[in-house]
Amino acid sequence: MSALKVAIIGATGYGGLELIRFLHNHPEVEKMDLFTSSEEGVIFSSKYGHLLNIQDVPLQKIDYETLENYDVVFTSTPSGVTSKLLPPLVGKGPKLIDLSGDYRLKNLQDYEKWYKKDPAPQEIVDQSVYGLTEWNEKNIKEAVLIANPGCYPTAALLSILPFIKEGLIDPSFLVIDAKSGVSGAGNKPSRTTHFSETNENFSIYKINEHQHIPEIEQAIEMFTGVKTAITFNTHLVPMTRGILATSYAPVKDGVTTEDLTECLMETYKRHPFVRVITDANTIGTSRVKGSNYCDVFAKIDERTNRATIVSVIDNLVKGAAGQAIQNMNVQFGLPQTTGLDVVPLFI
Ligand SMILES: NC(=O)C1=CN([C@@H]2O[C@H](COP(=O)(O)OP(=O)(O)OC[C@H]3O[C@@H](n4cnc5c(N)ncnc54)[C@H](OP(=O)(O)O)[C@@H]3O)[C@@H](O)[C@H]2O)C=CC1
Ligand SMILES: CC(=O)N[C@@H](CCC(=O)OP(=O)(O)O)C(=O)O
């Protein structure tokens, strides 16, 4: 199927802007409409001047009858919005791809505990499919509602899952240390994202309390069968885009760096967006900036017999809009790279 009609709710946010950037060039998207909860009628390019002559269209009011006519509805809204917004649309026609955390956690008590908000209805959460494309393609193909993964979980999981699945590392001592650019916090200014408090500052936040902890643990169990508790912490870096996640875990006896590299190569040999890096000097967020790539690398520290596992993504692309479109491509039987085949910005 081609000539897709897509709707974006939350188009004015950072995730929404990236959806627009890629969907504008997507060869199978025939119609793209933008929806808002607060700025009905505003011409999009008057708000975002870089889209002049590209999106000179009015923002539309969110309306169920209208939304039912699309093939795909992307929601890129803060947590706590789609838990209420999406249930009436489930099964009404469009494929739903939610970029927020509202449908990721299968256990509603986990959602309440980590997001401190009311969860979506259990029967709808039960229908959602976790959209980590490289690991869940079969289920994504059939899904009516996709819970697009969080940015940090995407980066961490793509690099650690192969080793846990193949039993090369001991996941009970897994430590994930992750750093993000400020766009990860969305476009709403806050004290912590204010230039004068982020510039020349490198800070840790939500220590041992980040909402992506249960998401990563759930995905590890879902894709490898291993139930484990992780240590996961997040840092804010004074840059706009990018996540670098470094994970540490003991390796099983006899496992070498070559075994780890081979495991990554084998896992991702058919997957165009995960690149296995062998030269440690070429890993960095600028190598994936603006693109849907995730670069992964692993090396054993022979003194400690622990593996250092590194991955980088652009939080707004592979960590959000890019992966969402990759999932749409899978759902409609298109090559995963359709509309996403761009070269990273690098400089
Ligand atoms: N930024 C990132 O790197 C990543 C973000 N995510 C997740 O994706 C989602 C979107 O993130 P991001 O784009 O950064 O967020 P932003 O804050 O930049 O944008 C969110 C948009 O949601 C819309 N919105 C706000 N309240 C409501 C509401 N009550 N009903 C409908 N729409 C509403 C707003 O648009 P309007 O006022 O026009 O309706 C706003 O522009 C979040 O859940 C975030 O956690 C996931 C991965 C990475
Ligand atoms: C830098 C920064 O603040 N990043 C955000 C990532 C937001 C996100 O992806 O959260 P959801 O689970 O709600 O989708 C954070 O750490 O909370």
Coordinates of C-alpha atoms and ligand atoms in Angstrom, one line a residue:
M1 CA 0.0 0.0 0.0
S2 CA 1.2 3.5 -0.7
A3 CA -0.1 7.1 -0.9
L4 CA -0.5 7.4 2.9
K5 CA -2.5 10.0 4.7
V6 CA -0.9 10.9 8.0
A7 CA -1.9 13.1 10.9
I8 CA 0.5 14.5 13.5
I9 CA -0.8 15.5 16.9
G10 CA 1.7 17.6 18.8
A11 CA 3.2 18.8 15.6
T12 CA 4.5 22.0 17.3
G13 CA 6.8 20.1 19.6
Y14 CA 10.3 18.9 18.8
G15 CA 9.3 15.3 18.1
G16 CA 6.5 16.7 15.8
L17 CA 9.0 19.0 13.9
E18 CA 11.2 16.0 13.2
L19 CA 8.2 13.9 12.0
I20 CA 7.4 16.8 9.6
R21 CA 11.0 17.0 8.4
F22 CA 11.1 13.3 7.4
L23 CA 7.5 12.8 6.3
H24 CA 7.7 15.8 4.0
N25 CA 10.3 13.9 2.0
H26 CA 8.7 10.5 2.4
P27 CA 7.8 9.2 -1.1
E28 CA 4.8 7.2 0.1
V29 CA 3.1 10.0 2.1
E30 CA 0.5 11.7 0.0
K31 CA -1.1 13.9 2.7
M32 CA 0.2 15.2 6.0
D33 CA -2.0 17.3 8.4
L34 CA -0.9 18.9 11.6
F35 CA -3.0 19.0 14.8
T36 CA -2.9 21.1 17.9
S37 CA -4.5 21.4 21.3
S38 CA -3.7 25.1 21.7
E39 CA -3.1 26.9 18.4
E40 CA -6.0 26.1 16.1
G41 CA -5.8 28.0 12.8
V42 CA -2.3 29.3 13.2
I43 CA -0.3 28.9 10.0
F44 CA 2.5 26.5 10.8
S45 CA 5.2 28.4 8.9
S46 CA 4.3 31.6 10.7
K47 CA 5.3 29.8 13.9
Y48 CA 8.3 28.0 12.5
G49 CA 9.9 30.2 9.9
H50 CA 12.2 27.5 8.6
L51 CA 9.1 25.8 7.1
L52 CA 8.2 28.9 5.0
N53 CA 6.9 27.7 1.6
I54 CA 7.0 24.1 3.0
Q55 CA 4.3 24.0 5.6
D56 CA 2.1 27.1 5.0
V57 CA -0.9 25.2 6.4
P58 CA -3.2 26.0 9.4
L59 CA -3.0 23.9 12.5
Q60 CA -6.2 21.9 12.9
K61 CA -8.2 21.2 16.0
I62 CA -8.0 17.6 17.3
D63 CA -11.3 16.0 16.3
Y64 CA -12.0 12.2 16.3
E65 CA -14.2 12.1 13.2
T66 CA -11.5 13.8 11.2
L67 CA -8.7 11.7 12.6
E68 CA -10.5 8.4 11.6
N69 CA -9.8 9.2 8.0
Y70 CA -6.1 8.9 8.2
D71 CA -3.9 5.8 7.6
V72 CA -1.6 6.8 10.4
V73 CA -1.9 9.1 13.4
F74 CA 1.3 10.0 15.1
T75 CA 1.0 11.4 18.7
S76 CA 4.0 13.4 20.0
T77 CA 2.6 14.8 23.2
P78 CA 3.7 15.0 26.8
S79 CA 3.1 11.9 29.0
G80 CA -0.4 11.8 30.4
V81 CA -2.1 13.1 27.2
T82 CA -2.5 10.0 24.9
S83 CA -3.6 7.8 27.9
K84 CA -6.9 9.7 27.5
L85 CA -6.7 10.9 23.9
L86 CA -6.1 7.6 22.1
P87 CA -8.5 5.0 23.4
P88 CA -11.5 6.2 21.4
L89 CA -9.4 5.9 18.2
V90 CA -8.1 2.4 18.8
G91 CA -9.5 0.0 16.1
K92 CA -11.2 2.9 14.2
G93 CA -9.0 2.7 11.2
P94 CA -5.7 4.5 11.5
K95 CA -2.6 2.9 12.8
L96 CA -1.6 4.8 15.9
I97 CA 2.1 5.5 16.7
D98 CA 2.6 7.1 20.1
L99 CA 5.9 8.8 20.9
S100 CA 5.1 9.3 24.6
G101 CA 5.6 6.9 27.4
D102 CA 1.9 6.3 28.0
Y103 CA 1.6 2.8 26.4
R104 CA 5.1 1.4 26.9
L105 CA 4.8 0.0 30.4
K106 CA 2.5 -3.1 30.5
N107 CA 2.1 -2.9 34.3
L108 CA 0.0 0.1 35.1
Q109 CA 1.3 0.3 38.7
D110 CA 4.8 0.8 37.2
Y111 CA 3.4 3.7 35.1
E112 CA 1.8 5.3 38.1
K113 CA 4.9 4.9 40.2
W114 CA 7.5 6.2 37.6
Y115 CA 5.4 8.8 35.7
K116 CA 3.3 9.8 38.7
K117 CA 0.2 10.1 36.4
D118 CA -3.0 8.1 35.8
P119 CA -2.3 5.3 33.4
A120 CA -4.2 4.4 30.2
P121 CA -6.9 1.7 30.3
Q122 CA -5.4 -1.8 30.8
E123 CA -7.2 -3.3 27.8
I124 CA -5.6 -0.7 25.5
V125 CA -2.2 -1.0 27.0
D126 CA -2.5 -4.7 26.5
Q127 CA -2.9 -4.1 22.7
S128 CA 0.1 -1.8 22.4
V129 CA 3.2 -3.1 20.7
Y130 CA 6.7 -1.9 21.9
G131 CA 8.2 -0.3 18.8
L132 CA 11.9 -1.1 19.1
T133 CA 12.0 -1.9 15.4
E134 CA 15.1 -4.1 15.2
W135 CA 13.8 -6.4 17.9
N136 CA 10.0 -6.5 17.4
E137 CA 9.4 -6.3 13.7
K138 CA 6.9 -9.1 13.5
N139 CA 4.6 -7.7 16.1
I140 CA 5.0 -4.1 14.8
K141 CA 3.8 -5.3 11.4
E142 CA 0.4 -6.3 12.9
A143 CA 0.1 -3.6 15.5
V144 CA -2.8 -1.2 15.8
L145 CA -1.1 0.9 18.5
I146 CA 2.7 1.2 18.7
A147 CA 4.3 2.5 21.8
N148 CA 7.4 4.1 20.4
P149 CA 10.4 3.5 22.8
G150 CA 11.9 6.3 24.9
C151 CA 15.1 7.9 23.6
Y152 CA 17.4 6.5 26.3
P153 CA 16.0 3.0 26.2
T154 CA 16.5 2.9 22.4
A155 CA 20.1 3.8 22.7
A156 CA 20.8 1.4 25.6
L157 CA 18.8 -1.6 24.5
L158 CA 20.2 -1.7 21.0
S159 CA 23.7 -2.1 22.4
I160 CA 23.1 -4.4 25.4
L161 CA 20.3 -6.8 24.2
P162 CA 22.5 -8.9 21.8
F163 CA 24.9 -9.7 24.7
I164 CA 22.2 -10.5 27.2
K165 CA 20.4 -12.7 24.6
E166 CA 23.5 -14.6 23.8
G167 CA 24.6 -14.9 27.4
L168 CA 27.9 -13.1 26.9
I169 CA 27.5 -10.7 29.8
D170 CA 26.1 -11.0 33.3
P171 CA 23.0 -8.7 33.4
S172 CA 22.7 -8.8 37.2
F173 CA 25.5 -6.2 37.4
L174 CA 24.5 -4.1 34.5
V175 CA 25.2 -0.3 34.9
I176 CA 24.0 2.1 32.2
D177 CA 25.4 5.6 32.3
A178 CA 23.6 7.9 29.7
K179 CA 24.0 11.5 28.6
S180 CA 21.6 13.5 26.6
G181 CA 21.4 16.8 24.7
V182 CA 18.8 19.3 26.0
S183 CA 16.3 18.8 23.2
G184 CA 15.4 15.5 25.0
A185 CA 13.4 17.6 27.4
G186 CA 11.1 19.0 24.7
N187 CA 10.4 22.6 23.6
K188 CA 8.8 23.9 26.8
P189 CA 11.4 26.1 28.6
S190 CA 12.1 25.3 32.2
R191 CA 14.6 26.2 34.9
T192 CA 16.7 23.1 34.1
T193 CA 16.8 23.7 30.4
H194 CA 17.5 27.5 30.6
F195 CA 20.6 28.4 28.6
S196 CA 22.3 30.1 31.5
E197 CA 21.9 26.9 33.6
T198 CA 22.8 24.3 31.0
N199 CA 25.6 26.1 29.1
E200 CA 29.0 25.3 30.6
N201 CA 27.2 22.8 32.9
F202 CA 27.2 19.0 32.9
S203 CA 24.6 17.7 35.4
I204 CA 23.1 14.4 36.6
Y205 CA 19.3 14.3 37.1
K206 CA 16.6 12.0 38.4
I207 CA 19.2 9.9 40.2
N208 CA 18.0 6.3 40.4
E209 CA 14.5 7.6 39.6
H210 CA 14.3 7.9 35.9
Q211 CA 11.1 6.7 34.3
H212 CA 13.1 4.7 31.7
I213 CA 14.4 2.3 34.3
P214 CA 11.2 0.1 34.2
E215 CA 11.0 0.4 30.4
I216 CA 14.5 -0.9 30.0
E217 CA 14.0 -3.7 32.5
Q218 CA 10.7 -4.7 30.8
A219 CA 12.3 -4.8 27.4
I220 CA 15.2 -6.9 28.6
E221 CA 12.8 -9.4 29.9
M222 CA 10.5 -9.2 26.8
F223 CA 13.4 -9.8 24.3
T224 CA 15.7 -12.1 26.2
G225 CA 13.7 -13.7 28.9
V226 CA 16.1 -12.3 31.6
K227 CA 14.5 -10.6 34.6
T228 CA 17.0 -8.2 36.1
A229 CA 17.3 -4.9 38.0
I230 CA 19.6 -2.3 36.4
T231 CA 21.4 0.7 37.6
F232 CA 20.6 3.5 35.1
N233 CA 21.4 7.2 35.4
T234 CA 21.0 10.2 33.1
H235 CA 23.0 13.4 32.5
L236 CA 22.3 16.6 30.7
V237 CA 25.0 17.8 28.3
P238 CA 25.2 21.4 27.0
M239 CA 24.4 20.4 23.4
T240 CA 21.1 20.3 21.5
R241 CA 20.9 16.8 20.1
G242 CA 22.3 13.4 20.8
I243 CA 22.5 10.6 23.4
L244 CA 25.6 8.6 24.3
A245 CA 25.0 5.6 26.6
T246 CA 27.9 3.7 28.1
S247 CA 27.0 0.4 29.8
Y248 CA 29.2 -1.8 32.0
A249 CA 28.7 -5.5 32.8
P250 CA 30.9 -8.4 33.7
V251 CA 31.6 -10.8 30.8
K252 CA 31.2 -14.5 31.0
D253 CA 34.5 -16.5 31.2
G254 CA 36.4 -16.7 28.0
V255 CA 34.5 -14.1 26.1
T256 CA 36.7 -11.7 24.0
T257 CA 36.2 -8.3 22.5
E258 CA 36.1 -10.1 19.1
D259 CA 33.2 -12.2 20.4
L260 CA 31.3 -9.1 21.4
T261 CA 31.9 -7.4 18.0
E262 CA 30.9 -10.6 16.1
C263 CA 27.7 -10.8 18.2
L264 CA 26.7 -7.3 17.3
M265 CA 27.6 -7.8 13.6
E266 CA 25.5 -11.0 13.5
T267 CA 22.5 -9.5 15.3
Y268 CA 22.3 -6.4 13.1
K269 CA 23.5 -7.8 9.7
R270 CA 20.1 -7.3 8.1
H271 CA 19.3 -4.0 9.9
P272 CA 20.3 -0.8 8.0
F273 CA 20.1 1.6 10.9
V274 CA 22.4 -0.1 13.4
R275 CA 26.1 0.3 12.6
V276 CA 28.7 -1.7 14.4
I277 CA 31.7 0.4 15.1
T278 CA 35.2 -1.2 15.5
D279 CA 37.3 1.9 15.8
A280 CA 36.7 3.5 19.2
N281 CA 37.9 6.8 17.9
T282 CA 34.9 7.2 15.6
I283 CA 32.1 7.0 18.2
G284 CA 30.3 10.2 19.0
T285 CA 26.9 11.9 18.8
S286 CA 27.9 14.1 15.8
R287 CA 28.3 10.9 13.7
V288 CA 24.6 10.2 13.9
K289 CA 23.2 13.7 14.2
G290 CA 20.1 14.3 12.2
S291 CA 20.0 10.7 11.1
N292 CA 18.2 7.5 12.1
Y293 CA 21.4 5.6 12.8
C294 CA 22.4 4.0 16.1
D295 CA 26.1 3.3 16.3
V296 CA 27.2 0.5 18.7
F297 CA 30.6 -0.5 20.0
A298 CA 31.9 -2.9 22.7
K299 CA 35.3 -3.7 24.2
I300 CA 36.4 -5.8 27.1
D301 CA 38.6 -4.4 29.9
E302 CA 40.8 -7.3 30.5
R303 CA 41.9 -6.1 33.9
T304 CA 38.4 -6.2 35.3
N305 CA 36.8 -8.6 32.9
R306 CA 34.0 -6.2 32.4
A307 CA 32.6 -5.0 29.0
T308 CA 32.3 -1.4 28.1
I309 CA 29.4 -1.1 25.7
V310 CA 28.7 2.2 23.9
S311 CA 25.9 3.5 21.7
V312 CA 25.0 6.8 20.2
I313 CA 21.8 8.1 18.6
D314 CA 20.1 11.3 17.8
N315 CA 17.4 11.5 20.5
L316 CA 14.9 13.2 18.2
V317 CA 15.4 10.8 15.3
K318 CA 16.2 7.2 16.2
G319 CA 15.1 8.1 19.7
A320 CA 11.8 9.5 18.6
A321 CA 10.5 10.6 15.1
G322 CA 12.8 8.5 13.0
Q323 CA 12.0 5.2 14.7
A324 CA 8.3 6.1 14.6
I325 CA 8.5 6.4 10.8
Q326 CA 10.7 3.3 10.6
N327 CA 7.8 1.5 12.4
M328 CA 5.3 3.0 10.0
N329 CA 7.3 1.6 7.1
V330 CA 7.3 -1.8 8.7
Q331 CA 3.5 -1.6 9.2
F332 CA 2.9 -0.7 5.6
G333 CA 5.4 -3.3 4.1
L334 CA 7.8 -0.6 2.9
P335 CA 11.6 -0.8 3.1
Q336 CA 12.6 0.4 6.6
T337 CA 14.8 3.1 5.1
T338 CA 11.9 4.8 3.1
G339 CA 12.0 8.5 3.8
L340 CA 14.8 8.0 6.3
D341 CA 17.8 7.5 4.1
V342 CA 19.7 10.7 5.1
V343 CA 23.4 11.3 5.7
P344 CA 24.2 12.5 9.3
L345 CA 24.9 16.2 9.7
F346 CA 28.3 15.5 11.4
I347 CA 29.4 19.2 11.5
Ligands
LIG1 N1 12.4 15.1 22.9 C1 12.9 13.9 22.8 O1 14.1 13.7 22.5 C2 12.0 12.7 22.9 C3 10.7 12.9 23.4 N2 9.9 11.7 23.6 C4 8.5 11.8 24.0 O2 7.8 12.3 22.9 C5 6.7 13.2 23.4 C6 6.9 14.6 22.7 O3 8.1 15.1 23.1 P1 8.6 16.5 22.6 O4 8.2 16.7 21.2 O5 10.0 16.6 23.0 O6 7.7 17.5 23.5 P2 7.4 19.0 23.3 O7 7.1 19.5 24.7 O8 8.4 19.6 22.5 O9 6.0 19.0 22.5 C7 4.9 18.4 22.9 C8 3.7 18.9 22.1 O10 2.5 18.3 22.6 C9 1.4 19.2 22.4 N3 0.5 19.1 23.6 C10 0.8 19.6 24.9 N4 -0.3 19.3 25.7 C11 -1.2 18.7 24.9 C12 -2.5 18.1 25.2 N5 -3.0 18.2 26.4 N6 -3.2 17.5 24.2 C13 -2.6 17.4 22.9 N7 -1.4 17.9 22.6 C14 -0.7 18.5 23.6 C15 1.9 20.6 22.3 O11 1.5 21.1 21.1 P3 0.1 22.0 21.0 O12 0.1 23.0 22.1 O13 0.2 22.6 19.6 O14 -1.0 20.9 21.1 C16 3.4 20.5 22.3 O15 4.0 21.2 21.2 C17 6.9 13.3 24.9 O16 6.0 12.3 25.5 C18 8.3 12.9 25.1 O17 8.6 12.3 26.4 C19 10.4 10.5 23.3 C20 11.6 10.3 22.8 C21 12.6 11.4 22.7
LIG2 C1 17.1 15.5 28.5 C2 15.7 15.0 29.1 O1 15.2 15.7 29.9 N1 15.2 13.9 28.5 C3 14.0 13.4 28.9 C4 13.6 12.3 28.0 C5 12.1 12.3 27.9 C6 11.4 11.1 27.4 O2 11.7 10.5 26.4 O3 10.5 10.7 28.2 P1 9.2 9.8 28.0 O4 9.5 8.5 28.7 O5 8.1 10.5 28.7 O6 9.0 9.6 26.6 C7 14.0 12.8 30.4 O7 15.1 12.5 30.8 O8 12.9 12.7 31.0

